[in-house]
PDB file of C-alpha atoms in Angstrom:
ATOM      1  CA  GLN A   1      -9.555  26.402 -24.536  1.00 59.00           C
ATOM      2  CA  SER A   2      -8.271  23.198 -26.002  1.00 54.00           C
ATOM      3  CA  THR A   3      -9.951  21.609 -28.952  1.00 63.00           C
ATOM      4  CA  TRP A   4     -10.587  17.981 -29.691  1.00 58.00           C
ATOM      5  CA  GLY A   5      -7.724  18.113 -32.207  1.00 59.00           C
ATOM      6  CA  ASP A   6      -5.325  19.550 -29.596  1.00 58.00           C
ATOM      7  CA  ASN A   7      -6.182  16.698 -27.222  1.00 55.00           C
ATOM      8  CA  ILE A   8      -5.581  14.082 -29.915  1.00 58.00           C
ATOM      9  CA  CYS A   9      -2.210  15.687 -30.745  1.00 49.00           C
ATOM     10  CA  ALA A  10      -1.209  15.625 -27.064  1.00 51.00           C
ATOM     11  CA  ILE A  11      -2.163  11.945 -26.793  1.00 55.00           C
ATOM     12  CA  LEU A  12      -0.197  11.096 -29.944  1.00 50.00           C
ATOM     13  CA  VAL A  13       2.893  12.920 -28.631  1.00 51.00           C
ATOM     14  CA  CYS A  14       2.662  10.964 -25.344  1.00 45.00           C
ATOM     15  CA  LEU A  15       2.310   7.671 -27.233  1.00 50.00           C
ATOM     16  CA  LEU A  16       5.270   8.510 -29.459  1.00 49.00           C
ATOM     17  CA  LEU A  17       7.443   9.329 -26.415  1.00 47.00           C
ATOM     18  CA  PHE A  18       6.404   6.055 -24.767  1.00 47.00           C
ATOM     19  CA  ILE A  19       7.297   4.094 -27.908  1.00 48.00           C
ATOM     20  CA  VAL A  20      10.703   5.798 -28.208  1.00 44.00           C
ATOM     21  CA  VAL A  21      11.530   5.115 -24.535  1.00 41.00           C
ATOM     22  CA  ASP A  22      10.390   1.486 -24.867  1.00 41.00           C
ATOM     23  CA  VAL A  23      12.479   0.960 -28.009  1.00 40.00           C
ATOM     24  CA  GLU A  24      15.524   2.530 -26.328  1.00 45.00           C
ATOM     25  CA  SER A  25      15.275   0.244 -23.276  1.00 46.00           C
ATOM     26  CA  SER A  26      14.905  -2.831 -25.494  1.00 53.00           C
ATOM     27  CA  ARG A  27      18.155  -1.806 -27.259  1.00 68.00           C
ATOM     28  CA  MET A  28      20.068  -1.909 -23.962  1.00 85.00           C
ATOM     29  CA  GLU A  29      22.987  -4.288 -24.296  1.00 95.00           C
ATOM     30  CA  LYS A  30      23.260  -7.211 -21.884  1.00 96.00           C
ATOM     31  CA  PRO A  31      26.702  -7.942 -20.460  1.00 97.00           C
ATOM     32  CA  ASN A  32      27.467 -11.562 -19.613  1.00 96.00           C
ATOM     33  CA  VAL A  33      27.848 -12.092 -15.874  1.00 98.00           C
ATOM     34  CA  LYS A  34      29.520 -15.307 -14.709  1.00 98.00           C
ATOM     35  CA  TYR A  35      30.111 -16.557 -11.171  1.00 98.00           C
ATOM     36  CA  GLU A  36      32.503 -19.378 -10.403  1.00 97.00           C
ATOM     37  CA  GLY A  37      30.451 -22.446  -9.494  1.00 96.00           C
ATOM     38  CA  VAL A  38      27.307 -20.961 -11.054  1.00 97.00           C
ATOM     39  CA  GLY A  39      28.336 -20.201 -14.622  1.00 97.00           C
ATOM     40  CA  GLU A  40      26.699 -17.615 -16.836  1.00 97.00           C
ATOM     41  CA  VAL A  41      23.761 -15.877 -15.165  1.00 98.00           C
ATOM     42  CA  SER A  42      20.719 -15.223 -17.346  1.00 97.00           C
ATOM     43  CA  ASP A  43      19.389 -11.684 -17.203  1.00 97.00           C
ATOM     44  CA  GLY A  44      16.538 -11.693 -14.662  1.00 97.00           C
ATOM     45  CA  ALA A  45      17.591 -15.016 -13.064  1.00 98.00           C
ATOM     46  CA  ASP A  46      16.858 -15.844  -9.420  1.00 98.00           C
ATOM     47  CA  LEU A  47      20.123 -16.886  -7.720  1.00 98.00           C
ATOM     48  CA  THR A  48      18.671 -17.558  -4.267  1.00 98.00           C
ATOM     49  CA  LYS A  49      19.632 -21.250  -4.386  1.00 97.00           C
ATOM     50  CA  ASP A  50      23.196 -20.271  -5.398  1.00 97.00           C
ATOM     51  CA  LYS A  51      23.725 -17.333  -3.033  1.00 95.00           C
ATOM     52  CA  ASP A  52      26.528 -19.138  -1.173  1.00 96.00           C
ATOM     53  CA  LYS A  53      28.440 -19.154  -4.515  1.00 97.00           C
ATOM     54  CA  LEU A  54      28.337 -15.363  -4.970  1.00 98.00           C
ATOM     55  CA  LYS A  55      31.151 -14.528  -2.520  1.00 97.00           C
ATOM     56  CA  VAL A  56      33.759 -13.775  -5.214  1.00 97.00           C
ATOM     57  CA  GLN A  57      33.200 -10.994  -7.747  1.00 97.00           C
ATOM     58  CA  PRO A  58      31.781 -12.211 -11.029  1.00 98.00           C
ATOM     59  CA  GLN A  59      33.477 -12.122 -14.382  1.00 97.00           C
ATOM     60  CA  VAL A  60      31.748  -9.561 -16.604  1.00 97.00           C
ATOM     61  CA  GLU A  61      32.014  -9.739 -20.391  1.00 96.00           C
ATOM     62  CA  CYS A  62      30.797  -7.005 -22.723  1.00 95.00           C
ATOM     63  CA  SER A  63      30.973  -8.006 -26.378  1.00 93.00           C
ATOM     64  CA  PHE A  64      29.487  -4.599 -27.224  1.00 94.00           C
ATOM     65  CA  VAL A  65      32.546  -2.720 -25.848  1.00 93.00           C
ATOM     66  CA  GLY A  66      35.644  -2.201 -28.004  1.00 90.00           C
ATOM     67  CA  GLY A  67      39.066  -3.133 -26.646  1.00 87.00           C
ATOM     68  CA  SER A  68      40.216   0.491 -26.516  1.00 88.00           C
ATOM     69  CA  ASP A  69      36.974   1.895 -25.052  1.00 92.00           C
ATOM     70  CA  ARG A  70      36.865   3.120 -21.456  1.00 96.00           C
ATOM     71  CA  ILE A  71      33.907   2.062 -19.336  1.00 97.00           C
ATOM     72  CA  THR A  72      32.640   2.204 -15.761  1.00 98.00           C
ATOM     73  CA  LEU A  73      30.883  -0.667 -13.954  1.00 98.00           C
ATOM     74  CA  LEU A  74      28.441  -0.185 -11.070  1.00 98.00           C
ATOM     75  CA  MET A  75      26.687  -3.030  -9.252  1.00 98.00           C
ATOM     76  CA  TYR A  76      23.977  -2.043  -6.796  1.00 98.00           C
ATOM     77  CA  ASP A  77      20.902  -3.183  -4.874  1.00 98.00           C
ATOM     78  CA  PRO A  78      17.872  -0.866  -5.218  1.00 98.00           C
ATOM     79  CA  ASP A  79      15.994  -2.746  -2.454  1.00 98.00           C
ATOM     80  CA  ALA A  80      18.173  -2.204   0.640  1.00 97.00           C
ATOM     81  CA  PRO A  81      17.467  -3.065   3.381  1.00 97.00           C
ATOM     82  CA  ASN A  82      14.156  -4.523   2.199  1.00 94.00           C
ATOM     83  CA  PRO A  83      11.928  -4.004  -0.845  1.00 96.00           C
ATOM     84  CA  GLU A  84       9.043  -2.621   1.258  1.00 96.00           C
ATOM     85  CA  ASN A  85      11.227   0.081   2.832  1.00 96.00           C
ATOM     86  CA  PRO A  86      14.385   0.683   0.756  1.00 97.00           C
ATOM     87  CA  VAL A  87      15.680   3.543   2.935  1.00 97.00           C
ATOM     88  CA  LYS A  88      19.346   2.605   2.356  1.00 97.00           C
ATOM     89  CA  ALA A  89      19.007   2.139  -1.394  1.00 97.00           C
ATOM     90  CA  PRO A  90      20.710   2.081  -3.660  1.00 98.00           C
ATOM     91  CA  TRP A  91      23.317  -0.006  -1.865  1.00 98.00           C
ATOM     92  CA  LEU A  92      26.577  -0.018  -3.818  1.00 98.00           C
ATOM     93  CA  HIS A  93      28.041  -3.518  -4.215  1.00 98.00           C
ATOM     94  CA  TRP A  94      30.867  -2.852  -6.658  1.00 98.00           C
ATOM     95  CA  MET A  95      32.379   0.064  -8.561  1.00 98.00           C
ATOM     96  CA  VAL A  96      35.195   0.004 -11.103  1.00 98.00           C
ATOM     97  CA  VAL A  97      36.061   3.030 -13.273  1.00 98.00           C
ATOM     98  CA  ASN A  98      38.412   3.630 -16.210  1.00 97.00           C
ATOM     99  CA  ILE A  99      38.135   0.010 -17.365  1.00 97.00           C
ATOM    100  CA  LEU A 100      39.959  -0.635 -20.626  1.00 94.00           C
ATOM    101  CA  GLY A 101      37.653  -2.708 -22.810  1.00 93.00           C
ATOM    102  CA  CYS A 102      35.628  -4.817 -20.395  1.00 92.00           C
ATOM    103  CA  ASP A 103      38.460  -6.258 -18.309  1.00 94.00           C
ATOM    104  CA  THR A 104      37.765  -5.117 -14.728  1.00 95.00           C
ATOM    105  CA  SER A 105      41.377  -5.895 -13.786  1.00 94.00           C
ATOM    106  CA  LYS A 106      42.345  -3.063 -16.172  1.00 93.00           C
ATOM    107  CA  GLY A 107      40.365  -0.465 -14.252  1.00 96.00           C
ATOM    108  CA  LYS A 108      40.450   1.399 -10.952  1.00 97.00           C
ATOM    109  CA  THR A 109      38.334  -0.212  -8.229  1.00 97.00           C
ATOM    110  CA  LEU A 110      36.680   2.475  -6.115  1.00 98.00           C
ATOM    111  CA  MET A 111      34.470   0.064  -4.166  1.00 98.00           C
ATOM    112  CA  GLU A 112      35.474  -3.561  -3.680  1.00 98.00           C
ATOM    113  CA  TYR A 113      32.907  -6.212  -4.566  1.00 98.00           C
ATOM    114  CA  ALA A 114      30.517  -7.113  -1.739  1.00 98.00           C
ATOM    115  CA  GLU A 115      28.471 -10.279  -2.135  1.00 98.00           C
ATOM    116  CA  PRO A 116      24.671 -10.147  -2.107  1.00 98.00           C
ATOM    117  CA  THR A 117      23.376 -10.628   1.459  1.00 96.00           C
ATOM    118  CA  PRO A 118      19.734  -9.550   1.464  1.00 97.00           C
ATOM    119  CA  PRO A 119      18.455  -9.227   5.053  1.00 96.00           C
ATOM    120  CA  ALA A 120      14.755  -9.485   4.104  1.00 96.00           C
ATOM    121  CA  GLY A 121      12.661 -10.098   1.011  1.00 97.00           C
ATOM    122  CA  LEU A 122      13.627 -10.492  -2.636  1.00 98.00           C
ATOM    123  CA  HIS A 123      16.399  -8.108  -3.762  1.00 98.00           C
ATOM    124  CA  ARG A 124      17.409  -7.079  -7.265  1.00 98.00           C
ATOM    125  CA  TYR A 125      21.112  -6.825  -8.092  1.00 98.00           C
ATOM    126  CA  ILE A 126      21.807  -4.617 -11.076  1.00 98.00           C
ATOM    127  CA  THR A 127      25.080  -4.245 -12.949  1.00 98.00           C
ATOM    128  CA  ASN A 128      25.303  -1.112 -15.103  1.00 98.00           C
ATOM    129  CA  ILE A 129      27.924  -0.621 -17.804  1.00 98.00           C
ATOM    130  CA  TYR A 130      28.632   2.996 -18.806  1.00 98.00           C
ATOM    131  CA  ARG A 131      30.597   4.518 -21.647  1.00 96.00           C
ATOM    132  CA  GLN A 132      32.912   7.198 -20.311  1.00 96.00           C
ATOM    133  CA  SER A 133      32.996  10.540 -22.127  1.00 94.00           C
ATOM    134  CA  SER A 134      36.677  10.900 -21.200  1.00 92.00           C
ATOM    135  CA  SER A 135      39.535   8.475 -20.740  1.00 91.00           C
ATOM    136  CA  GLU A 136      39.546   8.983 -16.984  1.00 94.00           C
ATOM    137  CA  VAL A 137      36.796   9.269 -14.393  1.00 95.00           C
ATOM    138  CA  LYS A 138      38.263  11.366 -11.588  1.00 92.00           C
ATOM    139  CA  ALA A 139      36.193  10.168  -8.673  1.00 92.00           C
ATOM    140  CA  ASP A 140      37.067   9.230  -5.129  1.00 93.00           C
ATOM    141  CA  LYS A 141      36.005   6.118  -3.288  1.00 95.00           C
ATOM    142  CA  PRO A 142      32.459   6.667  -1.999  1.00 96.00           C
ATOM    143  CA  SER A 143      32.332   7.270   1.751  1.00 96.00           C
ATOM    144  CA  ALA A 144      29.543   4.687   2.199  1.00 97.00           C
ATOM    145  CA  ARG A 145      27.775   1.931   0.299  1.00 98.00           C
ATOM    146  CA  ASN A 146      24.268   3.015   1.312  1.00 98.00           C
ATOM    147  CA  ASN A 147      22.211   5.715  -0.443  1.00 98.00           C
ATOM    148  CA  PHE A 148      24.651   6.020  -3.329  1.00 98.00           C
ATOM    149  CA  ASP A 149      23.478   8.764  -5.706  1.00 97.00           C
ATOM    150  CA  ILE A 150      23.776   7.026  -9.066  1.00 98.00           C
ATOM    151  CA  LYS A 151      22.316   9.893 -11.132  1.00 97.00           C
ATOM    152  CA  LYS A 152      24.725  12.413  -9.584  1.00 97.00           C
ATOM    153  CA  PHE A 153      27.666  10.071 -10.228  1.00 97.00           C
ATOM    154  CA  GLU A 154      26.560   9.613 -13.855  1.00 97.00           C
ATOM    155  CA  ASN A 155      26.141  13.359 -14.413  1.00 96.00           C
ATOM    156  CA  ASP A 156      29.335  14.400 -12.585  1.00 96.00           C
ATOM    157  CA  ASN A 157      31.423  11.969 -14.634  1.00 97.00           C
ATOM    158  CA  GLY A 158      29.860  12.199 -18.098  1.00 97.00           C
ATOM    159  CA  LEU A 159      28.688   8.579 -18.122  1.00 97.00           C
ATOM    160  CA  THR A 160      26.253   7.082 -20.642  1.00 97.00           C
ATOM    161  CA  LEU A 161      24.467   3.849 -19.734  1.00 97.00           C
ATOM    162  CA  ILE A 162      25.100   1.301 -22.511  1.00 97.00           C
ATOM    163  CA  GLY A 163      24.501  -2.051 -20.810  1.00 97.00           C
ATOM    164  CA  GLN A 164      22.633  -3.540 -17.879  1.00 97.00           C
ATOM    165  CA  HIS A 165      22.227  -6.954 -16.258  1.00 98.00           C
ATOM    166  CA  LYS A 166      19.856  -7.903 -13.424  1.00 98.00           C
ATOM    167  CA  TYR A 167      19.364 -10.881 -11.150  1.00 98.00           C
ATOM    168  CA  THR A 168      17.568 -11.487  -7.870  1.00 98.00           C
ATOM    169  CA  VAL A 169      18.422 -13.091  -4.540  1.00 98.00           C
ATOM    170  CA  SER A 170      15.993 -13.719  -1.684  1.00 97.00           C
ATOM    171  CA  ALA A 171      16.812 -13.588   2.008  1.00 94.00           C
ATOM    172  CA  LYS A 172      15.298 -17.049   2.467  1.00 83.00           C
TER     173      LYS A 172
END
């Protein structure tokens, strides 16, 4: 039998875990994402009106990454093919591993950039920046863009999420 005190302790532990998780997510660094013709994209921005300017991969800057650090960049859409039925999500839009500093040209591109082209609804486009636990991620090019297993990729390659940027684009 649980006592009133046991229940209060359980509630306090849950609250403490919630606070720790919330503080951790608020500490997430925000890389700067810039598209030619659009400029710097604010985290959470809606780029629907500029979607014709998203054809070329963006420039990504990470002031929180040292010049000799190795990172991995993943850009994906968690809403493919539509937010009501994301059966092909996450859809991988871009993957670069073994990036020196935050210069994507100094990394190995495993999946070329694919511009956002949402077929229906409002889609989120998320760019994750990971710290690599080793100097080289030994991964092959994914066989498909759809249903990419991000968690498995993170775990298999010793990646730690250190930065994230999001924006949206609507089909209309």
